[in-house]
XYZ file of C-alpha atoms in Angstrom:
508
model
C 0.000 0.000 0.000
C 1.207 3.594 -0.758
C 1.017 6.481 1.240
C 0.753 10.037 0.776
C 1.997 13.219 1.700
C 0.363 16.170 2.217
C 2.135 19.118 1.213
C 1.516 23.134 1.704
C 1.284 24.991 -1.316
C 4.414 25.969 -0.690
C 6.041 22.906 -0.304
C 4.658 21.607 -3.192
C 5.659 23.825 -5.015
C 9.319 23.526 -4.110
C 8.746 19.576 -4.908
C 7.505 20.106 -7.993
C 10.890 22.266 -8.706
C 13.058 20.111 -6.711
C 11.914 17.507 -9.877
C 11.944 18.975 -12.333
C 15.506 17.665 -14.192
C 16.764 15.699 -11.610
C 16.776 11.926 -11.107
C 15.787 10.702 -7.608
C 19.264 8.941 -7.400
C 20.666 12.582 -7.858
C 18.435 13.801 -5.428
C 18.570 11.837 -2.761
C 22.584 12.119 -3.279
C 21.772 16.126 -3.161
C 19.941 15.241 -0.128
C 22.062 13.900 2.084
C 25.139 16.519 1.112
C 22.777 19.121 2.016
C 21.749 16.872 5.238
C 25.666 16.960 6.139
C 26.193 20.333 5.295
C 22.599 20.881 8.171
C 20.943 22.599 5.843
C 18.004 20.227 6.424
C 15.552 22.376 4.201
C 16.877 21.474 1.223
C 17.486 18.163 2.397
C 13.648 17.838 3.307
C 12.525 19.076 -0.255
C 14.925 16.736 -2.252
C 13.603 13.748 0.121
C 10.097 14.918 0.169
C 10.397 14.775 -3.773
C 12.156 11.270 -3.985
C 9.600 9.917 -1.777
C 6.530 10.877 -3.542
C 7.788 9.101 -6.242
C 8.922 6.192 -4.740
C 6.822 5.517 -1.288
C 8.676 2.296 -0.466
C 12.598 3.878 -0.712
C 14.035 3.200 2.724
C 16.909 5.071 2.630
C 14.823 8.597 2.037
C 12.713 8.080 4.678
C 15.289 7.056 6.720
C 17.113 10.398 6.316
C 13.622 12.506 6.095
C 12.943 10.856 9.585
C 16.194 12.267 10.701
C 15.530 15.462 8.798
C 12.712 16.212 10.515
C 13.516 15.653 14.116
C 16.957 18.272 13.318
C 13.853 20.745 12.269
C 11.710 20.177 15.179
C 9.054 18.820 13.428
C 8.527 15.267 15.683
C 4.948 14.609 14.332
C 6.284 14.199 10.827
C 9.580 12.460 12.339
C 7.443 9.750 14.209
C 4.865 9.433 10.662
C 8.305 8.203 8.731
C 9.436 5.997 11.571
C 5.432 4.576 11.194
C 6.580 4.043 7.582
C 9.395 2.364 7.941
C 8.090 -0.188 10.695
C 5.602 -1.400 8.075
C 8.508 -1.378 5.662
C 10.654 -3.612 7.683
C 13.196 -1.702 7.527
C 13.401 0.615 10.337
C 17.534 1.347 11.194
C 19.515 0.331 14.168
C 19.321 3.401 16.304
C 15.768 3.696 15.745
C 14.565 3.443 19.743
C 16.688 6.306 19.637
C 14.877 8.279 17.250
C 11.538 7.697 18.749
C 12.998 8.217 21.997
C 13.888 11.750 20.927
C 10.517 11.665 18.728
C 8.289 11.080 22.052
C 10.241 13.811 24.094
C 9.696 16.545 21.529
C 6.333 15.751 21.538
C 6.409 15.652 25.422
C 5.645 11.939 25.896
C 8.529 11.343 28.523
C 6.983 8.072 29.786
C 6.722 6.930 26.094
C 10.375 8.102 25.769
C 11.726 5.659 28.211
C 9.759 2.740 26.887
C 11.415 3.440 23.266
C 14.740 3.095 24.521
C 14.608 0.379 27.132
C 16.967 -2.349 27.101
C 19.090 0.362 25.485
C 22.390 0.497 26.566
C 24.203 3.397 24.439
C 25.284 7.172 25.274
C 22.162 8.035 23.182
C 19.751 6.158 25.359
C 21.256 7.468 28.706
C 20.279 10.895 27.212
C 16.762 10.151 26.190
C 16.553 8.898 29.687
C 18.114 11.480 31.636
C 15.876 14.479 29.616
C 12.654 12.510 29.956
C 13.177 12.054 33.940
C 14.023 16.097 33.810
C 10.338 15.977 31.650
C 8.435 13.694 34.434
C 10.742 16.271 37.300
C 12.629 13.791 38.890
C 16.011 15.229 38.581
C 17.351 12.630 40.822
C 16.873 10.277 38.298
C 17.988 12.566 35.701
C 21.515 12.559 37.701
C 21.933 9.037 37.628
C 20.939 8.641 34.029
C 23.517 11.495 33.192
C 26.307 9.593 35.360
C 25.890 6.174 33.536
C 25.691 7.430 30.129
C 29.122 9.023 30.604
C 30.404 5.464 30.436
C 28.341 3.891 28.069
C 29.554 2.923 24.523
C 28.514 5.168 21.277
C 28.483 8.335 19.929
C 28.637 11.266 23.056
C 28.679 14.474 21.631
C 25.084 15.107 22.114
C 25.187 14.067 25.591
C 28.549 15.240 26.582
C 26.844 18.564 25.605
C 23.326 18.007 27.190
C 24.329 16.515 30.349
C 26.829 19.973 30.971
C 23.692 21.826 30.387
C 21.901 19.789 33.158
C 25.309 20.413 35.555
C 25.092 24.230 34.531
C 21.398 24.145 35.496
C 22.388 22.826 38.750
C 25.022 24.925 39.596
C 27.896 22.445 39.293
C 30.015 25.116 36.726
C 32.966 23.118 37.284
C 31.326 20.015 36.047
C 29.526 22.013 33.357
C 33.045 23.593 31.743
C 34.717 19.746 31.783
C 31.905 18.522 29.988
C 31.059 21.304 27.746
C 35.598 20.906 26.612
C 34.854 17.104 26.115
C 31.526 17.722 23.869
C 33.475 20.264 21.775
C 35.926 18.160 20.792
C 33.763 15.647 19.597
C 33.683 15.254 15.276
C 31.473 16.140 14.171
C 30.514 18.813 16.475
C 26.706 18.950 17.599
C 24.726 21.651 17.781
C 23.838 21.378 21.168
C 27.681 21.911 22.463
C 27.733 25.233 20.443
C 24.836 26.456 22.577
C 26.449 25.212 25.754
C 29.443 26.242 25.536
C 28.102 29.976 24.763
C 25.483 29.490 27.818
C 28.953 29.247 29.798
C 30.659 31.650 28.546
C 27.369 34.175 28.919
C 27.034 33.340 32.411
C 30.966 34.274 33.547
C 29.804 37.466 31.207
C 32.467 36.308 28.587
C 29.808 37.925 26.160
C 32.210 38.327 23.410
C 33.407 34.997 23.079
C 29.345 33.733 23.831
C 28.658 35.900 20.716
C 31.667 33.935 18.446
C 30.498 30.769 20.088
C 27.071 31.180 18.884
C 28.665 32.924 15.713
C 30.348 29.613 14.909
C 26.985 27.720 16.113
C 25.037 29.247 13.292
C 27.961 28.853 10.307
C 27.455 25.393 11.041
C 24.536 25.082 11.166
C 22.315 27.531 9.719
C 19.257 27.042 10.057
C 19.465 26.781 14.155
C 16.631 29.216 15.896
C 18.747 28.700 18.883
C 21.844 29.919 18.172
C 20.201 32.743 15.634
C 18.040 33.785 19.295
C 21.680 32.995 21.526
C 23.557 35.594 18.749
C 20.694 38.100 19.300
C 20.080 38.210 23.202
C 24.125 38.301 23.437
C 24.158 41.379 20.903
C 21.628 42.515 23.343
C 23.067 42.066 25.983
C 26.301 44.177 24.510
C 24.205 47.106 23.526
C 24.679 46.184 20.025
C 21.132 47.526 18.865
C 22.514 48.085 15.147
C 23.463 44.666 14.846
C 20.415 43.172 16.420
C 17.884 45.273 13.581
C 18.955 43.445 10.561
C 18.997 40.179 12.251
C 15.745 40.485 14.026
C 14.314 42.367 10.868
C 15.324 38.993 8.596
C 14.372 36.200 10.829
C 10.723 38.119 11.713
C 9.859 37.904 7.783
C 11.207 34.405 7.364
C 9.200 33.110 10.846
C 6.625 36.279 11.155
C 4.903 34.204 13.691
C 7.588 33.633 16.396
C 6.982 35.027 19.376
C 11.149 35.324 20.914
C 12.093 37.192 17.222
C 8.527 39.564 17.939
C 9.506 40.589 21.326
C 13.270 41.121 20.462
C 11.544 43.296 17.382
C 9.426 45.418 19.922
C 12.145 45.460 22.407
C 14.276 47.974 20.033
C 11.576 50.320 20.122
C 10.810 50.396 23.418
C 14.746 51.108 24.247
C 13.646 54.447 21.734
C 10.945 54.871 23.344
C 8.401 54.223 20.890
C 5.878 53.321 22.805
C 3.132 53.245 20.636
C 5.062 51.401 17.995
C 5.756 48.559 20.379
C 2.134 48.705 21.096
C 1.104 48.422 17.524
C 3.226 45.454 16.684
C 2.357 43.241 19.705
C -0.987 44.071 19.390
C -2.299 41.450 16.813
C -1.074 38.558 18.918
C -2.886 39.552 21.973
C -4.385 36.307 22.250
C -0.841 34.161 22.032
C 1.455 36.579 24.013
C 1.016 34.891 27.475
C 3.273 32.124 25.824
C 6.540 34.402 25.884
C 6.597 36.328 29.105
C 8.876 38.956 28.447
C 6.388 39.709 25.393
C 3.710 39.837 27.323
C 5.381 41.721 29.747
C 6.749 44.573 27.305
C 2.996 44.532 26.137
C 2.299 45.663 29.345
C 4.336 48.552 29.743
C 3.766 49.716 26.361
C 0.033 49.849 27.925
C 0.718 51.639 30.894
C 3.402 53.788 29.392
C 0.166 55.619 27.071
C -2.449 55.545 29.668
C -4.264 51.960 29.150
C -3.236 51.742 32.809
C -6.827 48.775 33.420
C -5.602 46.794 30.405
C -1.991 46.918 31.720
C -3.255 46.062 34.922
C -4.950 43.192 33.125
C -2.751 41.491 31.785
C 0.162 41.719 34.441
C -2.505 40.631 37.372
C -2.919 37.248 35.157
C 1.046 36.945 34.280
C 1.878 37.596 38.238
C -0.591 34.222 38.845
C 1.435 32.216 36.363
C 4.846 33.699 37.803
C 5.022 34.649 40.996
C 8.407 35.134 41.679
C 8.784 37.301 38.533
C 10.076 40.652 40.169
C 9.641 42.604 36.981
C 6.152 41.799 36.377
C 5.748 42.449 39.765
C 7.132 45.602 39.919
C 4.997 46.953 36.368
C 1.882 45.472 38.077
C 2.608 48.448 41.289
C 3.102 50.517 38.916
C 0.091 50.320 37.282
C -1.931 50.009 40.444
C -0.197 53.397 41.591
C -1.588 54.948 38.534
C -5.323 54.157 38.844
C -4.927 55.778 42.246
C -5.274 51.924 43.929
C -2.474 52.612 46.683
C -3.734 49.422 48.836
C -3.756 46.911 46.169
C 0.033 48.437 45.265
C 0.771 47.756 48.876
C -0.323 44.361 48.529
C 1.232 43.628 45.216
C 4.576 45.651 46.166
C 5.045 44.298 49.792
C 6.969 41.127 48.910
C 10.160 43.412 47.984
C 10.595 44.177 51.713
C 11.335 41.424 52.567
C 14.149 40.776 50.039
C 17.812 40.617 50.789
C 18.740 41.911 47.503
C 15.537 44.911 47.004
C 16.591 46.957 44.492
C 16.691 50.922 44.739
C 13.180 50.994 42.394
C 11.582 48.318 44.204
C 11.561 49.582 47.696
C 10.824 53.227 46.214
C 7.827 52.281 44.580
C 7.066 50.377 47.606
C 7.587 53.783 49.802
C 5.630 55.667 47.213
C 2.944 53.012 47.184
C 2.523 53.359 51.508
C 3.151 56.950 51.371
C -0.043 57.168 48.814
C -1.904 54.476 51.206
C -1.471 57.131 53.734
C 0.614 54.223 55.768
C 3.411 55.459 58.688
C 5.781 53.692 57.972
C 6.542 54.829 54.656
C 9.485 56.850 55.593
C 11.335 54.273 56.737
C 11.514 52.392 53.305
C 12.677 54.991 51.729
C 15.012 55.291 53.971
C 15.789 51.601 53.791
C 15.396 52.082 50.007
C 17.976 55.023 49.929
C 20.452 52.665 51.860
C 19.621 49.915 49.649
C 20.774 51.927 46.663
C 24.189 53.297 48.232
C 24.919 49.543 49.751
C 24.681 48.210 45.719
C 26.529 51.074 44.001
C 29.832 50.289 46.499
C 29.325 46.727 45.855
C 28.668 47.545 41.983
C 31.977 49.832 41.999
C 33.944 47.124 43.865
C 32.934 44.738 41.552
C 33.545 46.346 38.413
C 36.676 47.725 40.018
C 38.087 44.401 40.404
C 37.170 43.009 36.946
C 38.991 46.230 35.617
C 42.222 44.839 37.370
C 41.235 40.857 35.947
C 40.422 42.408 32.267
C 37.193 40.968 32.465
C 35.889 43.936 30.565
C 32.215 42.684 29.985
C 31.871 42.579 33.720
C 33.096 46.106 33.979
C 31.065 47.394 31.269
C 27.896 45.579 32.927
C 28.871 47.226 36.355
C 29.330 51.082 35.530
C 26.952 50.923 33.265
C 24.302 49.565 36.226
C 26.202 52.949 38.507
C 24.865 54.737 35.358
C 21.589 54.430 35.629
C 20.789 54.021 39.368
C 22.277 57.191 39.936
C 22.315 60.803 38.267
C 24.565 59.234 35.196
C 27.521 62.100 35.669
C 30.234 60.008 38.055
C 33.520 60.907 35.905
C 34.849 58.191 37.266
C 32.725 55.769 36.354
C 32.278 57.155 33.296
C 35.919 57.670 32.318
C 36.642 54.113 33.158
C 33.477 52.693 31.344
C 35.612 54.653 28.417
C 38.405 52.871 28.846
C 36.722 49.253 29.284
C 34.860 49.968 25.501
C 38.219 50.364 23.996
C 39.142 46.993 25.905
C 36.125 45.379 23.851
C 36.552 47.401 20.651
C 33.807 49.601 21.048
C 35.819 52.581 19.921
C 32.452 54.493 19.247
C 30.699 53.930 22.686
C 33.810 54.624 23.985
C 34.110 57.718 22.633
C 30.657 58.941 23.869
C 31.801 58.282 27.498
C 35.188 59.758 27.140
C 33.335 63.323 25.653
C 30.942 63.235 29.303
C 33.274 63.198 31.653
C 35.444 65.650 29.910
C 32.578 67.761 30.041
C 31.908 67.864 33.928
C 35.695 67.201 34.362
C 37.639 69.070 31.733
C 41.191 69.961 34.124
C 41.200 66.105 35.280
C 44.181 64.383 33.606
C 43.235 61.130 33.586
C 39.643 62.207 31.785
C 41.962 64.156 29.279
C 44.144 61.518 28.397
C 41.706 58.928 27.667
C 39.597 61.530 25.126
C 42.276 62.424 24.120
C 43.851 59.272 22.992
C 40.737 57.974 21.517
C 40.284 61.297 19.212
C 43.800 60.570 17.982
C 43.738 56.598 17.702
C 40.647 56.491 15.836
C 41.406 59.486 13.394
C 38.357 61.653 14.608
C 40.021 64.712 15.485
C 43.858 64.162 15.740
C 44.644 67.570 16.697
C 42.218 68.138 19.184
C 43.354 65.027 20.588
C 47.340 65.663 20.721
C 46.016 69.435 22.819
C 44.248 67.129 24.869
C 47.118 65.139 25.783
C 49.742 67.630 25.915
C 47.524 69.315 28.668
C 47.424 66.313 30.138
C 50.817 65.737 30.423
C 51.332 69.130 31.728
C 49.272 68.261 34.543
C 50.471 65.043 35.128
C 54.292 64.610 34.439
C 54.984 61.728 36.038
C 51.884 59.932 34.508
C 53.857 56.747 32.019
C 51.283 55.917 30.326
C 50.142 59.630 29.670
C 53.550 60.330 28.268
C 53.234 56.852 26.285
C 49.628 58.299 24.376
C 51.430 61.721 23.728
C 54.763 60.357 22.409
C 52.629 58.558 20.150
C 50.462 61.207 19.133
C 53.423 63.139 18.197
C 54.604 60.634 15.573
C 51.135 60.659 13.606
């Protein structure tokens, strides 16, 4: 008996090109170069094509089985595994590809049936990520463990078990696993996205961003290293790179949610308010299923007066999550501006109790018992004016001592957090946030900073030298920037590496 696909118009009409002068032995061969190369697209249209024409041909539905589950698509993955069962001729790992068939499709308990009796690497992952699926992480451990010593190709779970030990905390455990996964030939997606996850969370953002650079050159097609790239460009400040990206995946996926928000996130950081509000608008009804989305929905509300639908919205989203101290925070805000003081109260109270309150939290918890007409609302603001001072000398400390380790992303991330709890004109954080963006490259950020705190310091040395060594190095005004320095050094004779930037400057 034969069986048919059904195909999109689009699809079908990519089939009936894919045909059109090619044999199916010379497309299936196309198919499986393209499979190798993971650009599984292609490889699904040649295979697609082959198998319409010949139902029964084992080795293309093989490969479209595989296909499929590299594009996330485990309902078609699990019909060609159907297929080949009634073939006969189903291959040698496949427990293991309806193993990762049933935990796409969130059947965990179905997941560990496929690949019982199953002694390989492969198996111990399917395990291991269906006992994280059912929540026994216990389990999960022990699945991990043994796998590490079972036979067969690792990669995958070298890579997915130092995701579960980075999860956990264990970032020792995480590194030695993520090193052994890399090495592995050929390399698997998944230990491109782990290894950047590591190197995002010690705030190694530039080498996250060539991690995940190298991820998607690989393979190109990944949504997860395409979303890793963007949230570490994001991260960096690197709106201008984010557009084009975010611009190009929205029109070739208009209907994902993670590429929408990033989308309405750069116009909220302009400030377009009612732009972000126009775009999110249509999906309404699907927004709840990406928080910060729904969240950014929100405040575009608020931000132009829909303060009840804002209210809304973040009332249901605090249900779902509520530990989510942003959502939190919106939802007081909201409250405060529909003149509901007690129900800001009750929705803001939770921050006083936190260790770690932040500056904005326990104001708008003073403002929200000051507007309650509650007595104690002096004292959090005092407590939230304490709160503030106690973070910027831990944020300087910290950022002071990454200056002195060259971790320059943890610098950046530090003074620029000084920045904008505080009236934004410390020279001294600003003149060494300079210096930290030419660490990183960002002669042009770097720049901005340097200009500032010449401007509310212009007889400090130190502030002189580093404009003035950045107008000269990158070519933007070299004469204004050798004045600069000679100043400097006038001030400051005994400064080395003042008289370094001049001598230089003096050659051209």
């Amino acid at each position: 008996m034969k069986y048919a696909i059904r195909l999109s118009l689009p699809l079908a009409a990519a089939l009936l090109l894919a045909g059109c002068g090619a044999s199916p032995e010379e497309r299936l061969a196309r198919a499986e170069q393209a499979y190798a190369a993971h650009n599984y697209s292609a490889a699904r249209v040649d295979l697609a094509s082959v198998i319409q024409e010949a139902p029964e041909n084992a080795k293309a539905l093989e490969l479209l089985a595989r296909t499929y589950i590299d594009l996330s698509d485990p309902v078609s993955a699990g019909s060609m595994l159907e297929r080949l069962g009634r073939l006969g001729k189903l291959p040698a790992d496949a427990a293991i590809l309806q193993g990762n068939v049933d935990l796409m499709l969130g059947r965990y308990d179905k997941a560990l049936a496929a690949v019982e009796g199953d002694g390989s690497a492969e198996a111990y992952r399917v395990r291991a990520i269906a006992h994280i699926g059912l929540g026994d992480t216990a389990k999960a451990g022990e699945a991990f463990a043994a796998g590490e010593k079972a036979p067969g190709s690792k990669g995958r779970f070298l890579a997915d078990y130092a995701s579960f030990q980075l999860e956990n905390g264990n970032l020792a455990e995480a590194r030695r696993l993520a090193e052994l996964a890399a090495a592995e030939k050929p390399r698997p997606l998944n230990s491109y996205l782990t290894s950047a996850d590591l190197l995002a969370t010690d705030n190694r953002l530039d080498k996250a961003l060539t991690i995940f650079e190298a991820g998607l050159k690989a393979y190109p097609e990944s949504r997860a290293a395409l979303l890793g790239k963007i949230r570490v460009l994001d991260a960096l400040g690197k709106n201008e790179a984010v557009r084009p990206l975010v611009t190009k995946a929205l029109a070739d996926n208009p209907g994902d949610l993670d590429l929408a928000y990033f989308d309405a996130r750069l116009d909220a950081l302009d400030g377009k308010w009612q732009v972000v509000r126009d775009k999110l608008q249509p999906r309404e009804s699907v927004l709840e299923q990406q928080p910060q989305a729904n969240a950014l929905y929100a405040r575009a509300l608020l931000e132009l007066g829909q303060g009840e639908q804002a209210r809304a919205r973040l009332t249901s989203q605090l249900l779902r999550e509520p530990d989510n101290r942003q959502v939190r925070l919106l939802l007081g805000k909201a409250e405060l501006s529909l003149g509901d003081a007690s129900d800001a109260v009750e929705t803001l109270e939770p921050f006083a109790g936190l260790p770690d309150a932040t500056n904005e939290e326990l104001s708008l918890l003073a403002k929200a018992y000051k507007a309650a007409g509650r007595p104690d609302a002096a004292a959090v603001a005092q407590k939230a004016r304490e709160a503030a001072g106690a973070r910027i000398v831990s944020q300087l400390a910290s950022a002071d001592k990454a200056i002195r380790n060259r971790d320059w992303q943890t610098a950046i991330g530090d003074y620029e957090a000084i920045l904008r709890q505080t009236d934004g004109n410390n020279v001294l954080v600003l003149n060494n946030l300079a210096f930290a963006y030419t660490r990183v490259g960002d002669q042009a950020k770097a720049l901005t900073f340097a200009e500032k705190a010449l401007r509310l310091a212009p007889d400090n040395a130190s502030v002189m030298d580093t404009a003035g060594w950045l107008l000269h190095s990158t070519g933007k005004d070299r004469k204004r920037g050798l004045a600069l320095l000679e100043q400097a050094a006038r001030k400051a004779p005994d400064n080395a590496t003042i008289a370094s930037h001049l001598a230089q400057a003096r050659k051209g």
